[in-house]
Coordinates of C-alpha atoms and ligand atoms in Angstrom, one line a residue:
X1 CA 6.5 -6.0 4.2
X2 CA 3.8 -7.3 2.0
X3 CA 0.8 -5.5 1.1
X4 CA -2.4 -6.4 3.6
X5 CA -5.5 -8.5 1.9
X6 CA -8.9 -7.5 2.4
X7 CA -12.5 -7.8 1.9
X8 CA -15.6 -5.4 2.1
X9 CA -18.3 -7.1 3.7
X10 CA -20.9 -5.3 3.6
X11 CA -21.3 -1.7 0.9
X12 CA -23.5 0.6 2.3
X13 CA -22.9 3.4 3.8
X14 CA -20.1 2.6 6.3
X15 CA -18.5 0.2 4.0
X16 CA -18.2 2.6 0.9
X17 CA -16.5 5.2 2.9
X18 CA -14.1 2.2 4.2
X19 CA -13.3 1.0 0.8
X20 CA -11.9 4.4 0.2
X21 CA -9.7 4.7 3.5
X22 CA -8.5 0.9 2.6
X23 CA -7.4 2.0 -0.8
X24 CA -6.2 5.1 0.1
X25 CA -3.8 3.3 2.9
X26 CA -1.9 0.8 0.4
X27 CA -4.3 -2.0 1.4
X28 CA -5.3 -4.9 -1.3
X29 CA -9.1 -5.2 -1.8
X30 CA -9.4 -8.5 -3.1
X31 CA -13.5 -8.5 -2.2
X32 CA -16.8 -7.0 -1.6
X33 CA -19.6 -8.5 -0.5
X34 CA -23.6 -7.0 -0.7
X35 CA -27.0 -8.1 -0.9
X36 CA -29.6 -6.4 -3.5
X37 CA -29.2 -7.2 -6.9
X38 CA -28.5 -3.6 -8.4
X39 CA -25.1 -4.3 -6.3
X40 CA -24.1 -7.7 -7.0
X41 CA -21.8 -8.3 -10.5
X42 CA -20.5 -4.5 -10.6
X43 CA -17.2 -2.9 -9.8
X44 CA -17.1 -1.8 -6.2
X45 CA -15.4 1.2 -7.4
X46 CA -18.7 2.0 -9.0
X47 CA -21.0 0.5 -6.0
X48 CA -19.2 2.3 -3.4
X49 CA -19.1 6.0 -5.3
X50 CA -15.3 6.0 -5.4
X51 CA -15.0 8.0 -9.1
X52 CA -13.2 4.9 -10.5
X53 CA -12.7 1.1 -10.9
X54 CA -11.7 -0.4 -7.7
X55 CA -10.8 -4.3 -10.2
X56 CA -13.4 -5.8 -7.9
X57 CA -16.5 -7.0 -8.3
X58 CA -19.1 -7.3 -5.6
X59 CA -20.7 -10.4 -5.1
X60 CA -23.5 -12.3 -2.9
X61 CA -21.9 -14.8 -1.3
X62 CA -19.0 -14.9 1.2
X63 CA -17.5 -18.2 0.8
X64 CA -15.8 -18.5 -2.3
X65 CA -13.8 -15.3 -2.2
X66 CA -12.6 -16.6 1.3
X67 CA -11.9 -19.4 0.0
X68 CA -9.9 -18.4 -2.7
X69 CA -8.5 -15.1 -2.0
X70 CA -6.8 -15.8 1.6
X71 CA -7.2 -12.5 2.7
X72 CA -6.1 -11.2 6.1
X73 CA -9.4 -9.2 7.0
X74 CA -12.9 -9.2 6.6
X75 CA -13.7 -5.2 7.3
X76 CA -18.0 -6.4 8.2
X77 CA -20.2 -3.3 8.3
X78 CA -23.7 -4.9 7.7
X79 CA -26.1 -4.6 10.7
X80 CA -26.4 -3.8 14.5
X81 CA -27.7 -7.2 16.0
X82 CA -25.2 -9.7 17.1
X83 CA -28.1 -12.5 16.5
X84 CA -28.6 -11.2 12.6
X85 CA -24.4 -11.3 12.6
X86 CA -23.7 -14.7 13.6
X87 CA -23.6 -16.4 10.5
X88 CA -21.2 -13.6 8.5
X89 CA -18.9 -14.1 11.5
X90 CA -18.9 -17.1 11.3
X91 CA -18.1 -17.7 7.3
X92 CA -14.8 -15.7 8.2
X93 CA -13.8 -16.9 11.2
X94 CA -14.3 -20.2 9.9
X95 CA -12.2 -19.7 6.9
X96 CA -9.5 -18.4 8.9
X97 CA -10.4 -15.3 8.2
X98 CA -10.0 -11.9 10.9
X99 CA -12.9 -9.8 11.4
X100 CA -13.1 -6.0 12.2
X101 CA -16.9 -5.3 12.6
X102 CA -18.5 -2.2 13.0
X103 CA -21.3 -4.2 14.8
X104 CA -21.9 -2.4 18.3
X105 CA -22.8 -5.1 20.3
X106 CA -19.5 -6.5 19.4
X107 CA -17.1 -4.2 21.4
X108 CA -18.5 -5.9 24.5
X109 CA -21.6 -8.7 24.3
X110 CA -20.5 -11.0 27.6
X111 CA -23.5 -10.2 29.7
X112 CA -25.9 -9.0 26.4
X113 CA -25.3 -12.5 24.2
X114 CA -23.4 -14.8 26.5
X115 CA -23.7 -17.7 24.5
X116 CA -23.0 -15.8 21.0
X117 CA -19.8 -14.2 22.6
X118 CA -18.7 -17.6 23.7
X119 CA -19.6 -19.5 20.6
X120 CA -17.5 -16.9 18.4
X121 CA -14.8 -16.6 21.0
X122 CA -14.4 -20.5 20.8
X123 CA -14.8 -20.6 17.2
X124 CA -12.0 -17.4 16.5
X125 CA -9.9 -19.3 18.7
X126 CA -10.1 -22.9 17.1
X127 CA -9.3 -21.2 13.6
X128 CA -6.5 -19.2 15.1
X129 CA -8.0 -15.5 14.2
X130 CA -9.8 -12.7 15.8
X131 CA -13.1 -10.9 16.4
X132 CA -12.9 -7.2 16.6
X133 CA -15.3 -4.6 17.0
X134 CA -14.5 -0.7 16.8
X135 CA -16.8 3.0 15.7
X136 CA -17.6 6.2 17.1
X137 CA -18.1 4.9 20.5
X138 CA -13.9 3.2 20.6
X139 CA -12.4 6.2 20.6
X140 CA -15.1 9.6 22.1
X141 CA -17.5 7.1 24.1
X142 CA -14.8 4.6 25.8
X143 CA -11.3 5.4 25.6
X144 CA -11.2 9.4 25.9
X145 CA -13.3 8.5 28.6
X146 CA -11.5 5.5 30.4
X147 CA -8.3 8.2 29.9
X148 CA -10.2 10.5 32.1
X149 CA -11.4 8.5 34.6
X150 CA -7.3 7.6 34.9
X151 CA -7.2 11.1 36.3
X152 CA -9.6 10.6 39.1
X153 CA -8.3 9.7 42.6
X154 CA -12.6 8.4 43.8
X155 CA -15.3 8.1 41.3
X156 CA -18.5 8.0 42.3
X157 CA -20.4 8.9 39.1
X158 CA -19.8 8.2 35.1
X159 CA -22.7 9.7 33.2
X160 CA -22.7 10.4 29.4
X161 CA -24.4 12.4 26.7
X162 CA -24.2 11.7 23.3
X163 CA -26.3 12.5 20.1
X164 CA -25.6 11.0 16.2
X165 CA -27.2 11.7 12.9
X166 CA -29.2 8.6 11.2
X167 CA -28.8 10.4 7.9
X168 CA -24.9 9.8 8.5
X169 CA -25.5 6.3 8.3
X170 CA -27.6 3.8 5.7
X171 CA -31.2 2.0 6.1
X172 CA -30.1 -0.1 8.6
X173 CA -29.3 1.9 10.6
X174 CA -32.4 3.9 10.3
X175 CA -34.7 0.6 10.7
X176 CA -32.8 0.3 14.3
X177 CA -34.2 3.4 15.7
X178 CA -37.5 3.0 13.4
X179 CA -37.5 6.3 11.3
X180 CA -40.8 6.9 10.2
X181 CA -43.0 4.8 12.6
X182 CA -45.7 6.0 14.1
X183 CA -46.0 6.3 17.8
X184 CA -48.3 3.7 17.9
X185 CA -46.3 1.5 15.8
X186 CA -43.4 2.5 17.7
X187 CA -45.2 1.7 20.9
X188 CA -46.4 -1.7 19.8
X189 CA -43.0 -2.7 18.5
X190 CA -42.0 -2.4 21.9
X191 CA -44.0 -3.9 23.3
X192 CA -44.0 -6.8 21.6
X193 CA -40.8 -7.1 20.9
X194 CA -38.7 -5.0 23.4
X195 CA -35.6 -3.0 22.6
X196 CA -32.1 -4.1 22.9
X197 CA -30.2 -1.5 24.4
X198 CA -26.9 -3.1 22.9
X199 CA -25.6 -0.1 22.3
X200 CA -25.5 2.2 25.7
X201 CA -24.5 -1.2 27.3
X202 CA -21.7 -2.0 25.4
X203 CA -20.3 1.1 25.6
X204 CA -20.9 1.5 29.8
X205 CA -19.5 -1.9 30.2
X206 CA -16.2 -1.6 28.5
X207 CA -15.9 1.2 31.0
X208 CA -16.5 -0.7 33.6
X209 CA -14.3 -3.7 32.5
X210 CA -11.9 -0.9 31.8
X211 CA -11.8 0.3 35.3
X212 CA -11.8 -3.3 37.0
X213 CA -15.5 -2.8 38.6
X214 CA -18.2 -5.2 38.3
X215 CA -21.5 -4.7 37.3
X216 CA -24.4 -4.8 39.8
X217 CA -27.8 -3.5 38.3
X218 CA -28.9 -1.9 34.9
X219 CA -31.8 -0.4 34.3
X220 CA -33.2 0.7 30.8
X221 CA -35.5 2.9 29.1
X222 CA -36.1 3.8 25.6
X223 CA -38.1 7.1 24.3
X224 CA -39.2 8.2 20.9
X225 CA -37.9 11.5 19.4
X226 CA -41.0 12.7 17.3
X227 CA -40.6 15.3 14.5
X228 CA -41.7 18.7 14.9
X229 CA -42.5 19.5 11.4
X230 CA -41.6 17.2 8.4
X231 CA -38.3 15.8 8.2
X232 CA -36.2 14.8 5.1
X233 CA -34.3 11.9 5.6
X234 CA -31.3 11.5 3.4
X235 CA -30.7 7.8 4.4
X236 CA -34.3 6.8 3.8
X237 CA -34.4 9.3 0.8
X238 CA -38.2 10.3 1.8
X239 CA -39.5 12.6 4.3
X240 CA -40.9 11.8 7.6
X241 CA -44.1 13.3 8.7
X242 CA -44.6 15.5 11.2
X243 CA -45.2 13.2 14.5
X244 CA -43.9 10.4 13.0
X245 CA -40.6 9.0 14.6
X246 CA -37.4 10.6 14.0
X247 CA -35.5 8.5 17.0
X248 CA -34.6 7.5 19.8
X249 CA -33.1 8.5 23.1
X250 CA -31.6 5.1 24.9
X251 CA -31.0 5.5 28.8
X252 CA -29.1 2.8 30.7
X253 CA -28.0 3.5 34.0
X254 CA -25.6 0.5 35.6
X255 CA -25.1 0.6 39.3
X256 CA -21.7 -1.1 39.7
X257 CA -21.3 -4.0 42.6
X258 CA -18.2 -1.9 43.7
X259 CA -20.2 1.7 44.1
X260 CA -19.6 3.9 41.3
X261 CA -22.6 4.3 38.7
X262 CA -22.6 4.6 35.2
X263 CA -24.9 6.2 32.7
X264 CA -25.1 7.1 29.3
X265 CA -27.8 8.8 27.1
X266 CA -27.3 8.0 23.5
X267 CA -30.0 10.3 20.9
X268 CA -29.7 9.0 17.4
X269 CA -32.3 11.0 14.8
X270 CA -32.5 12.0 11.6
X271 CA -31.3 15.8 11.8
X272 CA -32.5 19.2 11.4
X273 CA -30.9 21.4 9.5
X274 CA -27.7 23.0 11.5
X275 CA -27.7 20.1 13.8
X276 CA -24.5 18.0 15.4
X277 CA -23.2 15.4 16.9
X278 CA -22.6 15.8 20.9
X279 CA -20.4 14.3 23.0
X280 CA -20.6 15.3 26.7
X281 CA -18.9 13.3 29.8
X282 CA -19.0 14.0 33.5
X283 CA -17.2 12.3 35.6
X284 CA -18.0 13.1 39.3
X285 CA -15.6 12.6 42.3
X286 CA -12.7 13.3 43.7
X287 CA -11.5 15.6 40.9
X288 CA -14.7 16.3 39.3
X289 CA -13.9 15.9 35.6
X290 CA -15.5 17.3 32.4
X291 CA -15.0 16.2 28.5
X292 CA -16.8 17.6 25.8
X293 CA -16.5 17.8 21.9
X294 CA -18.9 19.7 20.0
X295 CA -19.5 18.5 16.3
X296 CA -18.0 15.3 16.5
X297 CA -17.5 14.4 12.9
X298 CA -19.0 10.5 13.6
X299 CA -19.6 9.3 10.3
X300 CA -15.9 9.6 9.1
X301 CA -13.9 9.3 12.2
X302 CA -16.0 5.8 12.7
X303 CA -14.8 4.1 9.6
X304 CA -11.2 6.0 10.3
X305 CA -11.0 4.1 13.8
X306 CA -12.1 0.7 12.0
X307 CA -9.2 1.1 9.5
X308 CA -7.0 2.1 12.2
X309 CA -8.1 -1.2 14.2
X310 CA -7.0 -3.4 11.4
X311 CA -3.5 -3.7 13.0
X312 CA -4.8 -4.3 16.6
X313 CA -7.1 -6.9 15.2
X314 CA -4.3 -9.0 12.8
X315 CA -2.0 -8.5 16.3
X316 CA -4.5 -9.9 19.3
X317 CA -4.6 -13.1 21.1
X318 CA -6.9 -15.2 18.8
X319 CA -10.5 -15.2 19.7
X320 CA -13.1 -12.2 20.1
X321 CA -11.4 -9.3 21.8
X322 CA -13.4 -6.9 23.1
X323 CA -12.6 -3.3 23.5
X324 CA -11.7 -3.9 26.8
X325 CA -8.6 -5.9 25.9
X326 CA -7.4 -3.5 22.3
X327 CA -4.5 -1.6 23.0
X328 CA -4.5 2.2 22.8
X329 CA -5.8 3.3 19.7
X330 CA -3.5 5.2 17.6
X331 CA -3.1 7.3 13.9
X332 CA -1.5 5.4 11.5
X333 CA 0.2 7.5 9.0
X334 CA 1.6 5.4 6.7
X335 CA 0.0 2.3 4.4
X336 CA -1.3 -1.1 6.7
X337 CA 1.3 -3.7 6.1
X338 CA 2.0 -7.1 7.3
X339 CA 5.8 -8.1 7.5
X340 CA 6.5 -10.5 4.8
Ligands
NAP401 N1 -20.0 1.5 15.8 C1 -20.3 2.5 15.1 O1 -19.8 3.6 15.3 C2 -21.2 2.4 13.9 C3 -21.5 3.5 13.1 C4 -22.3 3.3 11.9 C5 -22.8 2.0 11.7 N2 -22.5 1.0 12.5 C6 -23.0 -0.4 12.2 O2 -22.7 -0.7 10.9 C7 -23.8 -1.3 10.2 C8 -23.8 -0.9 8.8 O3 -24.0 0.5 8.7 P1 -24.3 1.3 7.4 O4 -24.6 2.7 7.7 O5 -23.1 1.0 6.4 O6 -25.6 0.5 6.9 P2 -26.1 0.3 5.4 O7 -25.8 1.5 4.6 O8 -27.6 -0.1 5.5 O9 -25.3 -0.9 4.8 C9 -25.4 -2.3 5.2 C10 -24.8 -3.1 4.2 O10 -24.9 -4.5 4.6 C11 -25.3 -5.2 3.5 N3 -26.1 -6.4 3.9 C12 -27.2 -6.4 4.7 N4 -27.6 -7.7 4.9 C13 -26.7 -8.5 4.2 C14 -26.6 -9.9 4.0 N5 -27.5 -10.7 4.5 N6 -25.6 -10.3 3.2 C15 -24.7 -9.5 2.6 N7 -24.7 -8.1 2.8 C16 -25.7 -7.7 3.6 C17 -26.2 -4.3 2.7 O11 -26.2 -4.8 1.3 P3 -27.2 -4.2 0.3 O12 -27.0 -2.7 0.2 O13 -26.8 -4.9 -1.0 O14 -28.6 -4.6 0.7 C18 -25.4 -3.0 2.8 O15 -24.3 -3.0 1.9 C19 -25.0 -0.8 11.0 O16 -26.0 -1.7 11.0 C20 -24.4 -0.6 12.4 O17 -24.5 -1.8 13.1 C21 -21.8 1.2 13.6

């Protein structure tokens, strides 16, 4: 075996954490790409909080460390829009490049950005690589869940409940579910300029793909979680004030064309103290079915999934594979490899 080449595109939040869980499984950093200056020329080590030099520096712009270092991954944790995404999947893909993204709209975007999926798809394809998407939602939203709908003999209902921490995450994140707008600002933003509901939809319709159903309607709606009292936000490093926005709870109900209806509500806020994640799944039919796991530990297991994708990724049919089509997750113990 030979040791597996990567790069860190993207060192915030998500992507410091994965630089560790790389390292830490045997894997070959050979780059790391950021943004704002007071990243760009220092060691990632350094950038990325690990307690020592990681022999990389982080730099601005894609292309030349793709170009010259031939590495087997791209690990892209940079923002939540497939639109603001297209261009850094395309720099890898194009440089023959596979991509594990935590970008959410990813892990399913065939009815949410047609033309985008197809474009990438087409482009993974004629460079002989993959586009892979994997988090929090891969393994408690989707495949704990599509495991047990397996039990069920008739399902006639799917609905969800989940809650994550902002502060667990960096500013983009935060700038997704507008921490610290006002709730006329909030309200104006919407109106304007809608809200993507990405998210919920990606998640629902990998179940739905999952299960062989087709979808028939979805409906949407979005509402701001206000603070009760003033809020500190880690991530944002201020505090929000009291009735300013802390939030959001995303609905999206699909009715399938085949009967069975999905649902999922998805709160993501900055937390109180003594607050955790939820994850809470009933499944209604013929058995009724129940899954729940209190203080799920989102921040970490999601960059643990990505790393554990990494194999599923290099492995797939070229072009973008969506969570629908990834094999069963599993733990990989020892360091990621590639046979020689
Ligand atoms: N699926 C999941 O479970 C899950 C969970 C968490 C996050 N996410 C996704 O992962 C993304 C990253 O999350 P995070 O918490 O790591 O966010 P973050 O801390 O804000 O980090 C984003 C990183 O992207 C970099 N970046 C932004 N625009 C760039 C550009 N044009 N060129 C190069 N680098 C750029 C930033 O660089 P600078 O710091 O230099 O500006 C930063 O390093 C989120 O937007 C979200 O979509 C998914």
């Amino acid at each position: 075996v030979r040791k597996l080449k990567a790069i860190v595109y993207g060192v915030g939040a998500m992507g410091s954490i994965i630089a560790r869980l790389l390292l830490e499984k045997d894997v070959e950093i050979v780059g790391a790409i950021a943004r704002s200056p007071n990243k760009i020329g220092r060691d990632l080590g350094e950038v990325a909080g690990l307690g020592f030099a990681a022999g990389v520096t982080v730099t601005a712009d894609a292309r030349p460390v793709l170009a010259q270092c031939a590495p087997d991954i791209a690990v892209v944790c940079v923002s939540s829009y497939l639109s603001t995404m297209r261009e850094h999947f395309r720099v890898c893909l194009e440089h023959g490049v596979n991509v594990v993204t935590t970008e959410e709209e990813s892990i399913y975007p065939w009815t949410t950005a047609p033309d985008l999926a197809a474009e990438l798809d087409r482009l993974a394809k004629e460079n002989g690589v993959t586009l892979a998407a994997s988090g929090a939602q891969d393994v408690f939203w989707i495949n704990l869940v599509a495991t047990l709908m397996g039990a069920a003999h008739r399902i006639d209902a799917v609905a969800g409940r989940c809650s994550w921490n902002v502060d667990d995450y960096g500013p983009e994140v935060a700038a997704v579910v507008r921490v610290g707008d006002t709730r006329a600002k909030f309200d104006r933003h919407l109106r304007e300029h809608g809200r993507s509901d990405f998210v919920v939809r990606a998640t629902l319709e990998t179940l739905i793909a999952r299960a062989g159903l087709r979808i028939g309607s979805v409906k949407s709606s979005v509402v701001p979680l206000l603070a009760e009292e003033d809020t500190a936000s880690r991530s944002l490093g201020r505090v929000i004030p009291r009735e300013r926005v802390l939030g959001v709870l995303d609905t999206t109900t699909i009715r399938t064309a085949d009967g069975p209806t999905f649902s999922l509500e998805m709160a993501g806020r900055v937390y109180r103290e003594g607050e955790s994640d939820l994850n809470e799944w009933l499944i209604k039919g013929e058995p009724e079915l129940h899954l729940r796991n209190d203080h799920v530990p989102t921040q970490l297991a999601t960059c643990a999934t990505v790393v554990n994708r990494i194999p599923d990724g290099i492995a797939a049919e070229p072009g973008l594979v969506t969570l629908d089509r990834l094999p069963q997750l599993r733990y990989r113990p020892a360091q990621l490899a590639l046979p020689a």
